[in-house]
CSV table of C-alpha atoms (C1' of nucleotides) in Angstrom, one decimal:
chain,number,residue,atom,x,y,z
A,268,MET,CA,-14.6,30.8,-14.3
A,269,ALA,CA,-11.8,28.3,-14.5
A,270,LEU,CA,-11.0,26.3,-11.4
A,271,THR,CA,-7.5,26.0,-9.9
A,272,ILE,CA,-6.4,22.6,-8.7
A,273,GLY,CA,-7.1,23.7,-5.2
A,274,ASP,CA,-10.7,24.7,-6.1
A,275,LEU,CA,-11.2,21.4,-7.8
A,276,GLY,CA,-9.9,19.6,-4.7
A,277,LYS,CA,-12.2,21.5,-2.4
A,278,ALA,CA,-15.2,20.9,-4.7
A,279,THR,CA,-14.7,17.2,-4.8
A,280,GLY,CA,-13.1,16.5,-1.5
A,281,THR,CA,-9.8,15.4,-3.1
A,282,LYS,CA,-6.3,16.3,-2.1
A,283,VAL,CA,-4.3,18.3,-4.6
A,284,GLU,CA,-1.6,15.7,-4.7
A,285,THR,CA,-4.2,13.1,-5.5
A,286,ILE,CA,-5.5,15.0,-8.4
A,287,ARG,CA,-2.0,15.4,-9.8
A,288,TYR,CA,-1.5,11.7,-9.2
A,289,TYR,CA,-4.7,10.8,-11.1
A,290,GLU,CA,-3.5,12.9,-14.0
A,291,ARG,CA,-0.1,11.3,-13.9
A,292,ILE,CA,-1.5,7.8,-14.2
A,293,GLY,CA,-3.9,8.9,-16.9
A,294,LEU,CA,-7.1,8.7,-15.0
A,295,LEU,CA,-7.7,12.4,-15.6
A,296,PRO,CA,-6.8,14.2,-18.8
A,297,GLN,CA,-4.2,16.8,-18.8
A,298,PRO,CA,-6.0,20.1,-18.3
A,299,SER,CA,-5.1,23.4,-20.1
A,300,ARG,CA,-2.7,25.7,-18.4
A,301,THR,CA,-2.8,29.4,-17.5
A,302,ALA,CA,-0.1,31.8,-18.5
A,303,GLY,CA,1.6,31.1,-15.2
A,304,ASN,CA,1.5,27.3,-15.8
A,305,TYR,CA,-1.3,26.7,-13.4
A,306,ARG,CA,-3.8,23.9,-14.3
A,307,ALA,CA,-7.2,25.3,-15.3
A,308,TYR,CA,-10.2,23.1,-14.9
A,309,GLY,CA,-13.8,23.4,-16.1
A,310,GLU,CA,-17.1,21.7,-15.6
A,311,ALA,CA,-16.1,18.6,-17.5
A,312,GLU,CA,-13.1,17.9,-15.3
A,313,LEU,CA,-15.2,18.5,-12.2
A,314,GLY,CA,-17.7,15.9,-13.4
A,315,ARG,CA,-15.0,13.4,-14.3
A,316,LEU,CA,-13.3,13.8,-10.9
A,317,SER,CA,-16.6,13.5,-9.1
A,318,PHE,CA,-17.2,10.3,-11.0
A,319,VAL,CA,-13.8,8.9,-10.0
A,320,ARG,CA,-14.3,9.9,-6.3
A,321,ARG,CA,-17.7,8.3,-6.2
A,322,ALA,CA,-16.5,5.1,-7.8
A,323,ARG,CA,-13.5,5.0,-5.4
A,324,ASP,CA,-15.9,5.5,-2.5
A,325,LEU,CA,-17.8,2.5,-3.7
A,326,GLY,CA,-14.5,0.6,-3.5
A,327,PHE,CA,-13.7,0.2,-7.2
A,328,SER,CA,-10.0,-0.1,-8.0
A,329,LEU,CA,-8.3,2.5,-10.1
A,330,ASP,CA,-8.3,0.0,-13.0
A,331,GLN,CA,-12.0,-0.6,-12.6
A,332,VAL,CA,-12.6,3.2,-12.5
A,333,ARG,CA,-10.5,3.5,-15.6
A,334,ALA,CA,-12.7,0.9,-17.4
A,335,LEU,CA,-15.9,2.5,-16.1
A,336,LEU,CA,-14.8,5.9,-17.3
A,337,LYS,CA,-14.0,4.5,-20.7
A,338,LEU,CA,-17.4,2.9,-20.9
A,339,SER,CA,-19.2,6.1,-19.7
A,340,ASP,CA,-17.4,8.1,-22.4
A,341,ASP,CA,-19.0,6.0,-25.1
A,342,ARG,CA,-22.7,6.3,-24.3
A,343,SER,CA,-23.8,3.9,-27.0
A,344,GLN,CA,-22.1,0.9,-25.4
A,345,ASP,CA,-23.9,-2.0,-23.9
A,346,CYS,CA,-24.7,-1.4,-20.3
A,347,ALA,CA,-23.9,-5.1,-19.6
A,348,ARG,CA,-20.2,-4.4,-19.6
A,349,VAL,CA,-20.7,-1.8,-16.9
A,350,ASP,CA,-22.9,-4.3,-15.0
A,351,ARG,CA,-20.2,-7.0,-15.2
A,352,ILE,CA,-17.6,-4.8,-13.7
A,353,ALA,CA,-19.9,-3.7,-10.9
A,354,SER,CA,-21.1,-7.2,-10.2
A,355,GLU,CA,-17.7,-8.6,-10.0
A,356,HIS,CA,-16.8,-5.9,-7.6
A,357,LEU,CA,-19.8,-6.8,-5.5
A,358,ARG,CA,-18.8,-10.4,-5.4
A,359,GLU,CA,-15.3,-9.2,-4.2
A,360,VAL,CA,-16.9,-7.0,-1.5
A,361,ASP,CA,-19.0,-10.0,-0.3
A,362,ARG,CA,-15.9,-12.1,-0.1
A,363,LYS,CA,-14.2,-9.4,2.0
A,364,LEU,CA,-17.2,-9.1,4.2
A,365,ALA,CA,-17.2,-12.9,4.8
A,366,ASP,CA,-13.5,-13.0,5.5
A,367,LEU,CA,-13.7,-10.0,7.8
A,368,SER,CA,-16.6,-11.3,9.9
A,369,ALA,CA,-14.9,-14.7,10.2
A,370,LEU,CA,-11.8,-12.9,11.4
A,371,ARG,CA,-13.9,-10.8,13.8
A,372,ARG,CA,-15.5,-13.9,15.3
A,373,GLU,CA,-12.2,-15.5,16.0
A,374,LEU,CA,-10.7,-12.3,17.3
A,375,LYS,CA,-13.6,-11.8,19.6
A,376,ALA,CA,-13.3,-15.4,21.0
A,377,VAL,CA,-9.6,-14.8,21.7
A,378,ILE,CA,-10.3,-11.6,23.5
A,379,ASP,CA,-13.2,-12.9,25.5
A,380,SER,CA,-11.1,-15.8,26.8
A,381,CYS,CA,-8.8,-13.3,28.7
A,382,ASN,CA,-9.5,-13.2,32.4
A,383,GLY,CA,-6.9,-10.6,33.2
A,384,GLY,CA,-3.9,-12.0,35.0
A,385,THR,CA,-0.3,-11.6,33.9
A,386,VAL,CA,0.9,-12.3,30.4
A,387,ALA,CA,2.0,-15.7,31.6
A,388,ASP,CA,-1.7,-16.8,31.9
A,389,CYS,CA,-3.0,-14.6,29.2
A,390,ARG,CA,-5.3,-16.4,26.8
A,391,VAL,CA,-4.7,-13.9,24.0
A,392,ILE,CA,-1.0,-14.6,24.0
A,393,GLU,CA,-1.6,-18.3,24.4
A,394,ALA,CA,-4.1,-18.3,21.6
A,395,LEU,CA,-1.4,-16.8,19.4
A,396,GLY,CA,1.2,-19.3,20.4
A,397,PRO,CA,2.4,-22.2,18.4
A,398,ALA,CA,0.8,-24.8,20.7
A,399,SER,CA,-2.7,-23.7,19.8
A,400,GLN,CA,-2.4,-23.8,16.1
A,401,GLY,CA,-5.4,-26.1,15.6
B,66,MET,CA,17.8,-30.7,13.6
B,67,ALA,CA,18.2,-27.1,12.5
B,68,LEU,CA,15.7,-25.8,10.0
B,69,THR,CA,16.6,-24.0,6.8
B,70,ILE,CA,14.6,-21.0,5.9
B,71,GLY,CA,12.7,-23.1,3.4
B,72,ASP,CA,11.8,-25.7,6.1
B,73,LEU,CA,10.6,-22.9,8.3
B,74,GLY,CA,8.5,-21.5,5.5
B,75,LYS,CA,6.9,-24.8,4.8
B,76,ALA,CA,6.3,-25.4,8.5
B,77,THR,CA,4.5,-22.1,8.9
B,78,GLY,CA,3.0,-21.5,5.5
B,79,THR,CA,5.2,-18.5,5.0
B,80,LYS,CA,7.2,-17.5,1.9
B,81,VAL,CA,10.9,-17.4,2.2
B,82,GLU,CA,11.0,-13.8,1.1
B,83,THR,CA,8.5,-12.9,3.7
B,84,ILE,CA,10.6,-14.5,6.5
B,85,ARG,CA,13.7,-12.6,5.3
B,86,TYR,CA,11.5,-9.5,5.2
B,87,TYR,CA,10.4,-10.0,8.8
B,88,GLU,CA,14.0,-10.4,9.8
B,89,ARG,CA,14.9,-7.2,8.0
B,90,ILE,CA,12.3,-5.2,9.8
B,91,GLY,CA,13.2,-6.7,13.1
B,92,LEU,CA,10.1,-8.7,13.7
B,93,LEU,CA,12.2,-11.9,13.8
B,94,PRO,CA,15.6,-12.0,15.4
B,95,GLN,CA,18.6,-12.7,13.2
B,96,PRO,CA,19.2,-16.5,13.4
B,97,SER,CA,22.5,-18.2,13.6
B,98,ARG,CA,24.2,-19.2,10.4
B,99,THR,CA,25.8,-22.4,9.1
B,100,ALA,CA,29.3,-22.5,7.8
B,101,GLY,CA,27.9,-21.8,4.3
B,102,ASN,CA,26.0,-18.7,5.6
B,103,TYR,CA,22.6,-20.3,5.5
B,104,ARG,CA,20.1,-19.2,8.2
B,105,ALA,CA,19.6,-22.0,10.8
B,106,TYR,CA,16.4,-22.0,12.8
B,107,GLY,CA,15.2,-23.9,15.9
B,108,GLU,CA,12.1,-24.5,17.8
B,109,ALA,CA,12.1,-21.0,19.3
B,110,GLU,CA,12.1,-19.3,15.9
B,111,LEU,CA,9.4,-21.7,14.7
B,112,GLY,CA,7.2,-20.6,17.6
B,113,ARG,CA,7.9,-17.0,17.1
B,114,LEU,CA,7.0,-17.1,13.4
B,115,SER,CA,3.9,-19.1,14.1
B,116,PHE,CA,2.9,-16.4,16.5
B,117,VAL,CA,3.4,-13.7,13.9
B,118,ARG,CA,1.5,-15.7,11.3
B,119,ARG,CA,-1.4,-16.2,13.6
B,120,ALA,CA,-1.6,-12.6,14.6
B,121,ARG,CA,-1.4,-11.5,11.0
B,122,ASP,CA,-4.2,-13.9,10.1
B,123,LEU,CA,-6.2,-12.2,12.8
B,124,GLY,CA,-5.5,-8.9,11.0
B,125,PHE,CA,-3.1,-7.3,13.4
B,126,SER,CA,-0.7,-4.9,11.8
B,127,LEU,CA,3.0,-5.5,11.9
B,128,ASP,CA,3.4,-2.8,14.5
B,129,GLN,CA,0.7,-4.5,16.6
B,130,VAL,CA,2.4,-7.8,16.2
B,131,ARG,CA,5.7,-6.3,17.3
B,132,ALA,CA,4.0,-4.9,20.4
B,133,LEU,CA,2.3,-8.3,21.1
B,134,LEU,CA,5.6,-10.1,20.7
B,135,LYS,CA,7.3,-7.7,23.1
B,136,LEU,CA,4.6,-8.3,25.7
B,137,SER,CA,4.6,-12.0,25.3
B,138,ASP,CA,8.4,-12.0,25.8
B,139,ASP,CA,7.9,-10.6,29.3
B,140,ARG,CA,5.5,-13.1,30.9
B,141,SER,CA,5.2,-11.1,34.1
B,142,GLN,CA,3.6,-8.1,32.4
B,143,ASP,CA,0.0,-7.2,32.9
B,144,CYS,CA,-2.4,-8.9,30.5
B,145,ALA,CA,-4.4,-5.7,30.2
B,146,ARG,CA,-1.9,-4.3,27.7
B,147,VAL,CA,-2.4,-7.2,25.5
B,148,ASP,CA,-6.1,-6.9,25.9
B,149,ARG,CA,-5.9,-3.2,25.0
B,150,ILE,CA,-4.2,-3.9,21.7
B,151,ALA,CA,-6.5,-6.7,20.8
B,152,SER,CA,-9.6,-4.7,21.7
B,153,GLU,CA,-8.5,-1.7,19.8
B,154,HIS,CA,-8.0,-4.0,16.8
B,155,LEU,CA,-11.4,-5.4,17.3
B,156,ARG,CA,-13.0,-1.9,17.2
B,157,GLU,CA,-11.1,-1.3,14.0
B,158,VAL,CA,-12.4,-4.5,12.5
B,159,ASP,CA,-15.9,-3.5,13.5
B,160,ARG,CA,-15.5,-0.1,11.9
B,161,LYS,CA,-14.3,-1.8,8.7
B,162,LEU,CA,-17.2,-4.2,8.7
B,163,ALA,CA,-19.6,-1.3,9.1
B,164,ASP,CA,-18.0,0.6,6.3
B,165,LEU,CA,-17.9,-2.3,4.0
B,166,SER,CA,-21.5,-3.3,4.5
B,167,ALA,CA,-22.6,0.3,4.0
B,168,LEU,CA,-20.6,0.3,0.8
B,169,ARG,CA,-22.1,-3.1,-0.2
B,170,ARG,CA,-25.6,-1.8,0.3
B,171,GLU,CA,-25.0,1.2,-1.8
B,172,LEU,CA,-23.2,-0.8,-4.5
B,173,LYS,CA,-26.1,-3.3,-4.6
B,174,ALA,CA,-28.6,-0.5,-5.0
B,175,VAL,CA,-26.7,0.9,-7.9
B,176,ILE,CA,-26.4,-2.4,-9.6
B,177,ASP,CA,-30.0,-3.4,-9.1
B,178,SER,CA,-31.2,-0.1,-10.7
B,179,CYS,CA,-29.7,-1.2,-14.0
B,180,ASN,CA,-32.3,-2.4,-16.5
B,181,GLY,CA,-29.9,-3.2,-19.2
B,182,GLY,CA,-30.0,-0.7,-22.1
B,183,THR,CA,-27.1,1.2,-23.5
B,184,VAL,CA,-24.6,3.1,-21.3
B,185,ALA,CA,-26.6,6.3,-22.1
B,186,ASP,CA,-29.5,5.0,-19.9
B,187,CYS,CA,-27.3,3.0,-17.6
B,188,ARG,CA,-28.2,3.7,-14.0
B,189,VAL,CA,-24.8,2.6,-12.8
B,190,ILE,CA,-23.0,5.2,-14.8
B,191,GLU,CA,-25.6,7.7,-13.9
B,192,ALA,CA,-25.3,6.9,-10.2
B,193,LEU,CA,-21.6,7.6,-10.5
B,194,GLY,CA,-22.1,10.9,-12.3
B,195,PRO,CA,-21.8,14.3,-10.8
B,196,ALA,CA,-25.5,15.1,-11.0
B,197,SER,CA,-26.3,12.4,-8.4
B,198,GLN,CA,-23.9,13.4,-5.7
B,199,GLY,CA,-26.5,13.9,-3.0
C,263,DA,C1',32.4,-33.0,-12.9
C,264,DT,C1',28.1,-31.2,-13.2
C,265,DA,C1',23.3,-30.4,-12.8
C,266,DG,C1',19.6,-29.2,-9.9
C,267,DG,C1',17.6,-27.2,-6.1
C,268,DG,C1',18.1,-24.7,-2.8
C,269,DG,C1',20.3,-20.6,-0.3
C,270,DC,C1',22.4,-15.5,-0.2
C,271,DT,C1',22.2,-10.1,-0.9
C,272,DG,C1',20.3,-6.2,-2.8
C,273,DT,C1',17.0,-3.7,-5.3
C,274,DA,C1',12.7,-2.7,-7.6
C,275,DG,C1',7.9,-3.3,-8.0
C,276,DC,C1',2.7,-3.5,-6.6
C,277,DA,C1',-1.8,-0.1,-4.9
C,278,DG,C1',-3.1,4.3,-3.9
C,279,DC,C1',-1.9,7.7,-2.3
C,280,DT,C1',0.9,11.3,0.8
C,281,DA,C1',4.6,14.3,1.9
C,282,DC,C1',8.2,16.6,1.2
C,283,DA,C1',12.1,19.9,-1.2
C,284,DG,C1',13.0,23.7,-3.8
C,285,DG,C1',11.3,26.5,-6.7
C,286,DG,C1',7.6,29.9,-9.3
C,287,DT,C1',3.2,32.8,-9.4
C,288,DC,C1',-0.3,35.9,-7.9
C,289,DA,C1',-3.4,38.9,-5.2
C,290,DA,C1',-3.6,42.0,-1.3
C,291,DG,C1',-1.9,45.2,2.0
C,292,DA,C1',1.8,48.8,3.7
D,6,DT,C1',6.4,49.6,-5.4
D,7,DC,C1',7.6,46.2,-2.4
D,8,DT,C1',6.6,42.4,0.3
D,9,DT,C1',4.1,38.9,2.5
D,10,DG,C1',1.7,34.7,2.3
D,11,DA,C1',-1.1,31.5,0.1
D,12,DC,C1',-1.2,29.0,-3.5
D,13,DC,C1',0.9,26.5,-7.6
D,14,DC,C1',4.8,23.8,-10.1
D,15,DT,C1',8.0,19.5,-10.8
D,16,DG,C1',10.2,15.6,-9.1
D,17,DT,C1',11.2,12.3,-5.9
D,18,DA,C1',10.8,9.5,-1.7
D,19,DG,C1',7.9,7.4,1.7
D,20,DC,C1',4.0,4.6,3.6
D,21,DT,C1',2.1,-1.1,4.3
D,22,DG,C1',3.2,-5.7,3.6
D,23,DC,C1',4.9,-8.1,1.0
D,24,DT,C1',6.6,-10.2,-3.8
D,25,DA,C1',9.8,-10.9,-7.5
D,26,DC,C1',13.6,-10.5,-9.7
D,27,DA,C1',19.1,-10.5,-10.8
D,28,DG,C1',23.3,-12.4,-10.1
D,29,DC,C1',25.6,-14.9,-7.2
D,30,DC,C1',27.0,-19.1,-3.8
D,31,DC,C1',26.3,-23.7,-1.6
D,32,DC,C1',25.2,-28.6,-1.2
D,33,DT,C1',23.8,-33.0,-2.6
D,34,DA,C1',23.3,-36.6,-5.9
D,35,DT,C1',24.7,-38.8,-9.9
DNA sequence: ATAGGGGCTGTAGCAGCTACAGGGTCAAGA
DNA sequence: TCTTGACCCTGTAGCTGCTACAGCCCCTAT
């Protein structure tokens, strides 16, 4: 019935080392141990790790995940605090998207300017050079 | 005429520690030194660091920058190799953009589902939970 | 002479893992 | 029963790309 760390990893798509890492930094509680000192997990731990994985997949930082876990542990708390964390994360994602697409535009322009001679005439190298800072 | 490391940093918008770091990892050559063991930079180094900065701003990894620098040093090389590095980077950027906007969509959906009760009814927490994996 | 603002080296820290080394444990097969 | 091999354990070091010290030296101005 109890899951080994390997089982838990397979069930959640998490590497064993990562699970131990999460435990070490206090994101996951220390599980009980078998006689042979193996970690033994149950449904609760599976749920918690799934939560962590899902939040990580949505791009939350480990600190944010920690905060979300804490909030989710106290079911009577105001949902607004959860919303605040998520919304701030969304704003950050939007910032990253904007930055990345600006970068993409610029990179594309540099690449497109290349007409394929030697490096001496290469627009990519030239675009990176000090003379073309502006 | 020679620039100190601080001058070079100001001229390129790079922190002094970062310049020393680039030197340590071999991205910048070791500059000559003054009698008092200060690094002394000239125009060449300024150009090289500007190149690095610009490439970094375009999201190239340090390894990619290293490769680009090597290519740009040999002006007779085929431009195609430069293009290949840049194009691969572009593809990577496109992948990241796609991932990030998928993530954004999902995150937005989770947030929008919140109607603001307690955590017990919070859709955000629920969406993160193990029951909603699919 | 001294105070400050730089410079120098070397090392440790950040996120978020990942990858060992060097051992112990456990179930299955010969 | 013994042994093989897959798994588990701890602890530590590595990855990217910096950043931030500590503890020192140098140079200029007053």
